[in-house]
Amino acid sequence: MRETGSLEKILVLDFGAQYAHLICRRVRELGVFAELAPYDISPDQVRRKKARGLIFSGGPKSVYDRNAPLPKQEIYDLGLPILGICYGLQALVFQKGGEVVGAGNREYGRASLKIVDEQNVLFQGIKSPTLCWMSHGDAAESLPPGFSSIATSDNSPFAAITSGNIYAVQFHPEVTHTKEGSRILANFVFGICGCERNWSTEAMVDDALEELQSKIGPSDRVLCALSGGVDSSTTTALIEKVVGKRLYCVFVDNGLLREGERERVERVFRPRLGRNLVIVNDSYKFLSKLKGITDPEEKRKIVGREFILSFERVSRKLGKIKWLAQGTLYTDIVESASSGVSRNTQSVIKSHHNVGGLPKKLGFSLIEPLKDLYKDEVRKVAKTLGLPSDLIYAHPFPGPGLAVRIMGEVTNEKLRIVRIASAIVEEELRLAGLYEKLWQAYACVGDDEATGVKGDSRAVGHVVIVRVVESVDAMTADWTRLPYEIMERISNRITNEVSGVTWVTYAISSKPPATIEPQ
Ligand code: XMP
């Protein structure tokens, strides 16, 4: 990962909790930069990253499991403040010579936290008892030498423990169910680690510009993969500030785009970029490679590979392109875990095309100035850079495009259905004033067919699924309880206006266990 300048930071060591990144978000919300790091990071790497403190995340394993993730012993010799959370507490107790026991001590859900030492910095400003959220099987049975308990719950005499500048809690301060969770994290970050509040939108922009300036040489030419979404548009605007006319943007029409997408990009970016905006139509190439392919991961990889080939062709024509810029986000990296920080502990959820499909030997060097940021942070940066608000608040659209909104083989028939049906969903939600409050809203389609009646005769047609979700960062999402009248209008319009469709269904699965995109 890139070094975020001279910013102070908290490193969150990832022991495999699906939501370790939530800890990062909570710390960033406090105004301090935080990033995930592998649980077995070396002390040298920690030093290079200029960490002011470490947080050990939770995780699904038991310290007694074979291959249980444990931090390197020398990490403790750095003398940095540490906060262990859940499994993080158990790992710490285990390594420091205490005892951890399994089963029988299970504790799930809300628990009352009784603070034993109200003077302790970790609990500054918090009244005892307070509600916390527990979710653990194993627990500490005896503490390592020098440790003492500073809070208890009905089932845990060691709900919070400390020794010097090492702290650990059995509960989860990062979840909102822990009433004072944010204050506990703030007490650790400010009171114990001594960090200052210096992570802001302006800091993010300055930091990204500083990083670009130091990387890109004075005559280097940069090619930016522009899709017209907020991520690539923000990447474009940032890089343009550093290299001006040495920036070339390529928009690839891959045949998997939404209705009117290419025209939108022309309208917004032609005036800004002039001849430096290159639009190529490679839809035939993408669609012919996807012919007969039904496996979602395979589709993603094909699209990723074809994108790179398109960029390489454009770059050969333009000549002397040194850098390829992409709008990869932090969440893309976390979810494509095989290339991300959590590769040792999490499984790959989906290979996001921009991180999953890159060939080993790339003809360019890659720059991803947003790869430490979450979507809401990128939107703030985009606002600071003066991008138009309809672009900033446009719903995310996956890199592999409609290929992942079509289940089974990508065919022209299914592309047509998804395009028109999605445009109807978006239009109705805009009319209802709901569009900007939602994370994503679209239609998808597979090979299922159902019987309908059109006119006076029986008709067999496709089943279209409408998906509307709310989310903060796409790592979790809830399906939207749309008013019935809006659902009815959307359903009627799709069956009336999209030929070949007989049924419309509404997806009522949240993430987890579902994902946002159907593939
Ligand atoms: P899932 O479906 O994994 O999606 O819940 C989470 C968010 O990521 C977007 N997404 C992608 N974005 N390349 C991207 O650039 C991809 O391959 C990709 N797959 C999913 C998705 O639209 C949602 O916002």
PDB file of C-alpha atoms in Angstrom, residues 255-372:
ATOM      1  CA  GLY A 255     -20.832  -3.276 -24.896  1.00  0.00           C
ATOM      2  CA  LEU A 256     -21.641  -3.782 -21.197  1.00  0.00           C
ATOM      3  CA  LEU A 257     -22.596  -0.205 -20.410  1.00  0.00           C
ATOM      4  CA  ARG A 258     -25.839   1.278 -19.171  1.00  0.00           C
ATOM      5  CA  GLU A 259     -28.229   3.176 -21.411  1.00  0.00           C
ATOM      6  CA  GLY A 260     -26.757   6.547 -22.524  1.00  0.00           C
ATOM      7  CA  GLU A 261     -23.465   6.077 -20.638  1.00  0.00           C
ATOM      8  CA  ARG A 262     -21.128   6.878 -23.513  1.00  0.00           C
ATOM      9  CA  GLU A 263     -23.051  10.040 -24.380  1.00  0.00           C
ATOM     10  CA  ARG A 264     -22.934  11.160 -20.720  1.00  0.00           C
ATOM     11  CA  VAL A 265     -19.164  10.819 -20.593  1.00  0.00           C
ATOM     12  CA  GLU A 266     -18.790  12.802 -23.853  1.00  0.00           C
ATOM     13  CA  ARG A 267     -21.020  15.541 -22.494  1.00  0.00           C
ATOM     14  CA  VAL A 268     -19.205  15.937 -19.161  1.00  0.00           C
ATOM     15  CA  PHE A 269     -15.604  15.283 -20.154  1.00  0.00           C
ATOM     16  CA  ARG A 270     -15.169  16.450 -23.775  1.00  0.00           C
ATOM     17  CA  PRO A 271     -15.264  20.128 -22.727  1.00  0.00           C
ATOM     18  CA  ARG A 272     -12.685  19.490 -19.968  1.00  0.00           C
ATOM     19  CA  LEU A 273     -10.328  17.175 -21.831  1.00  0.00           C
ATOM     20  CA  GLY A 274     -10.813  18.027 -25.518  1.00  0.00           C
ATOM     21  CA  ARG A 275      -8.774  15.725 -27.771  1.00  0.00           C
ATOM     22  CA  ASN A 276      -7.182  14.105 -24.720  1.00  0.00           C
ATOM     23  CA  LEU A 277     -10.401  12.145 -24.226  1.00  0.00           C
ATOM     24  CA  VAL A 278     -10.148   9.024 -26.362  1.00  0.00           C
ATOM     25  CA  ILE A 279     -13.313   6.984 -26.870  1.00  0.00           C
ATOM     26  CA  VAL A 280     -12.912   3.485 -28.291  1.00  0.00           C
ATOM     27  CA  ASN A 281     -15.598   1.047 -29.283  1.00  0.00           C
ATOM     28  CA  ASP A 282     -14.331  -2.415 -28.378  1.00  0.00           C
ATOM     29  CA  SER A 283     -17.733  -3.924 -27.664  1.00  0.00           C
ATOM     30  CA  TYR A 284     -17.312  -6.630 -30.280  1.00  0.00           C
ATOM     31  CA  LYS A 285     -14.055  -7.774 -28.684  1.00  0.00           C
ATOM     32  CA  PHE A 286     -15.516  -7.971 -25.158  1.00  0.00           C
ATOM     33  CA  LEU A 287     -18.783  -9.601 -26.164  1.00  0.00           C
ATOM     34  CA  SER A 288     -17.185 -12.236 -28.375  1.00  0.00           C
ATOM     35  CA  LYS A 289     -14.784 -13.246 -25.569  1.00  0.00           C
ATOM     36  CA  LEU A 290     -17.750 -13.538 -23.195  1.00  0.00           C
ATOM     37  CA  LYS A 291     -19.697 -15.786 -25.570  1.00  0.00           C
ATOM     38  CA  GLY A 292     -20.636 -19.063 -23.888  1.00  0.00           C
ATOM     39  CA  ILE A 293     -19.120 -18.020 -20.520  1.00  0.00           C
ATOM     40  CA  THR A 294     -21.383 -18.469 -17.494  1.00  0.00           C
ATOM     41  CA  ASP A 295     -18.995 -18.502 -14.527  1.00  0.00           C
ATOM     42  CA  PRO A 296     -19.052 -15.092 -12.772  1.00  0.00           C
ATOM     43  CA  GLU A 297     -15.375 -15.043 -11.814  1.00  0.00           C
ATOM     44  CA  GLU A 298     -14.405 -16.020 -15.332  1.00  0.00           C
ATOM     45  CA  LYS A 299     -16.519 -13.198 -16.743  1.00  0.00           C
ATOM     46  CA  ARG A 300     -14.827 -10.726 -14.410  1.00  0.00           C
ATOM     47  CA  LYS A 301     -11.361 -11.900 -15.389  1.00  0.00           C
ATOM     48  CA  ILE A 302     -12.196 -11.746 -19.114  1.00  0.00           C
ATOM     49  CA  VAL A 303     -13.508  -8.194 -18.803  1.00  0.00           C
ATOM     50  CA  GLY A 304     -10.436  -7.204 -16.772  1.00  0.00           C
ATOM     51  CA  ARG A 305      -8.087  -8.675 -19.371  1.00  0.00           C
ATOM     52  CA  GLU A 306      -9.921  -7.064 -22.291  1.00  0.00           C
ATOM     53  CA  PHE A 307      -9.789  -3.685 -20.561  1.00  0.00           C
ATOM     54  CA  ILE A 308      -6.025  -3.943 -20.248  1.00  0.00           C
ATOM     55  CA  LEU A 309      -5.735  -4.945 -23.927  1.00  0.00           C
ATOM     56  CA  SER A 310      -7.850  -1.924 -24.903  1.00  0.00           C
ATOM     57  CA  PHE A 311      -5.674   0.381 -22.807  1.00  0.00           C
ATOM     58  CA  GLU A 312      -2.532  -1.110 -24.307  1.00  0.00           C
ATOM     59  CA  ARG A 313      -3.834  -0.552 -27.854  1.00  0.00           C
ATOM     60  CA  VAL A 314      -4.674   3.078 -27.083  1.00  0.00           C
ATOM     61  CA  SER A 315      -1.361   3.597 -25.362  1.00  0.00           C
ATOM     62  CA  ARG A 316       0.547   2.210 -28.366  1.00  0.00           C
ATOM     63  CA  LYS A 317      -1.298   4.686 -30.602  1.00  0.00           C
ATOM     64  CA  LEU A 318      -0.644   7.615 -28.296  1.00  0.00           C
ATOM     65  CA  GLY A 319       2.942   6.536 -27.585  1.00  0.00           C
ATOM     66  CA  LYS A 320       5.160   7.078 -24.531  1.00  0.00           C
ATOM     67  CA  ILE A 321       2.541   6.371 -21.887  1.00  0.00           C
ATOM     68  CA  LYS A 322       4.253   5.526 -18.643  1.00  0.00           C
ATOM     69  CA  TRP A 323       1.397   5.328 -16.165  1.00  0.00           C
ATOM     70  CA  LEU A 324      -2.047   3.778 -16.113  1.00  0.00           C
ATOM     71  CA  ALA A 325      -4.339   5.430 -13.554  1.00  0.00           C
ATOM     72  CA  GLN A 326      -7.346   3.610 -12.114  1.00  0.00           C
ATOM     73  CA  GLY A 327     -10.055   4.620  -9.657  1.00  0.00           C
ATOM     74  CA  THR A 328      -9.595   1.570  -7.434  1.00  0.00           C
ATOM     75  CA  LEU A 329     -11.072   2.034  -3.956  1.00  0.00           C
ATOM     76  CA  TYR A 330     -10.135   0.572  -0.612  1.00  0.00           C
ATOM     77  CA  THR A 331     -13.212  -1.657  -0.622  1.00  0.00           C
ATOM     78  CA  ASP A 332     -12.261  -3.075  -4.060  1.00  0.00           C
ATOM     79  CA  ILE A 333      -8.971  -4.166  -2.564  1.00  0.00           C
ATOM     80  CA  VAL A 334     -10.463  -5.568   0.621  1.00  0.00           C
ATOM     81  CA  GLU A 335     -13.091  -7.594  -1.288  1.00  0.00           C
ATOM     82  CA  SER A 336     -10.577  -8.889  -3.834  1.00  0.00           C
ATOM     83  CA  ALA A 337      -8.695 -10.142  -0.826  1.00  0.00           C
ATOM     84  CA  SER A 338      -6.224 -12.270  -2.773  1.00  0.00           C
ATOM     85  CA  SER A 339      -4.485  -9.092  -3.816  1.00  0.00           C
ATOM     86  CA  GLY A 340      -5.293  -7.142  -0.694  1.00  0.00           C
ATOM     87  CA  VAL A 341      -4.035  -6.840   2.811  1.00  0.00           C
ATOM     88  CA  SER A 342      -6.146  -9.649   4.175  1.00  0.00           C
ATOM     89  CA  ARG A 343      -5.000 -12.352   1.812  1.00  0.00           C
ATOM     90  CA  ASN A 344      -3.898 -14.617   4.668  1.00  0.00           C
ATOM     91  CA  THR A 345      -7.087 -14.575   6.600  1.00  0.00           C
ATOM     92  CA  GLN A 346     -10.081 -13.776   4.407  1.00  0.00           C
ATOM     93  CA  SER A 347     -11.385 -15.549   1.376  1.00  0.00           C
ATOM     94  CA  VAL A 348     -11.869 -13.818  -1.960  1.00  0.00           C
ATOM     95  CA  ILE A 349     -15.440 -12.563  -2.161  1.00  0.00           C
ATOM     96  CA  LYS A 350     -15.255 -11.283  -5.722  1.00  0.00           C
ATOM     97  CA  SER A 351     -12.354 -10.254  -7.905  1.00  0.00           C
ATOM     98  CA  HIS A 352     -13.155  -6.656  -8.689  1.00  0.00           C
ATOM     99  CA  HIS A 353     -12.100  -6.368 -12.277  1.00  0.00           C
ATOM    100  CA  ASN A 354      -9.620  -3.581 -11.691  1.00  0.00           C
ATOM    101  CA  VAL A 355      -7.694  -5.544  -9.079  1.00  0.00           C
ATOM    102  CA  GLY A 356      -8.455  -9.107 -10.101  1.00  0.00           C
ATOM    103  CA  GLY A 357      -7.781  -9.060 -13.821  1.00  0.00           C
ATOM    104  CA  LEU A 358      -4.388  -7.412 -14.090  1.00  0.00           C
ATOM    105  CA  PRO A 359      -1.768  -9.482 -15.887  1.00  0.00           C
ATOM    106  CA  LYS A 360       1.505 -10.221 -14.058  1.00  0.00           C
ATOM    107  CA  LYS A 361       3.540  -8.273 -16.599  1.00  0.00           C
ATOM    108  CA  LEU A 362       1.782  -5.011 -17.156  1.00  0.00           C
ATOM    109  CA  GLY A 363       2.947  -2.683 -19.895  1.00  0.00           C
ATOM    110  CA  PHE A 364       2.391   0.280 -17.564  1.00  0.00           C
ATOM    111  CA  SER A 365       3.106   1.265 -14.015  1.00  0.00           C
ATOM    112  CA  LEU A 366      -0.093   1.576 -12.070  1.00  0.00           C
ATOM    113  CA  ILE A 367      -1.307   4.575 -10.083  1.00  0.00           C
ATOM    114  CA  GLU A 368      -4.377   4.265  -7.888  1.00  0.00           C
ATOM    115  CA  PRO A 369      -4.634   7.500  -5.910  1.00  0.00           C
ATOM    116  CA  LEU A 370      -7.919   6.504  -4.223  1.00  0.00           C
ATOM    117  CA  LYS A 371      -6.924   3.079  -3.091  1.00  0.00           C
ATOM    118  CA  ASP A 372      -6.893   4.012   0.597  1.00  0.00           C
TER     119      ASP A 372
END
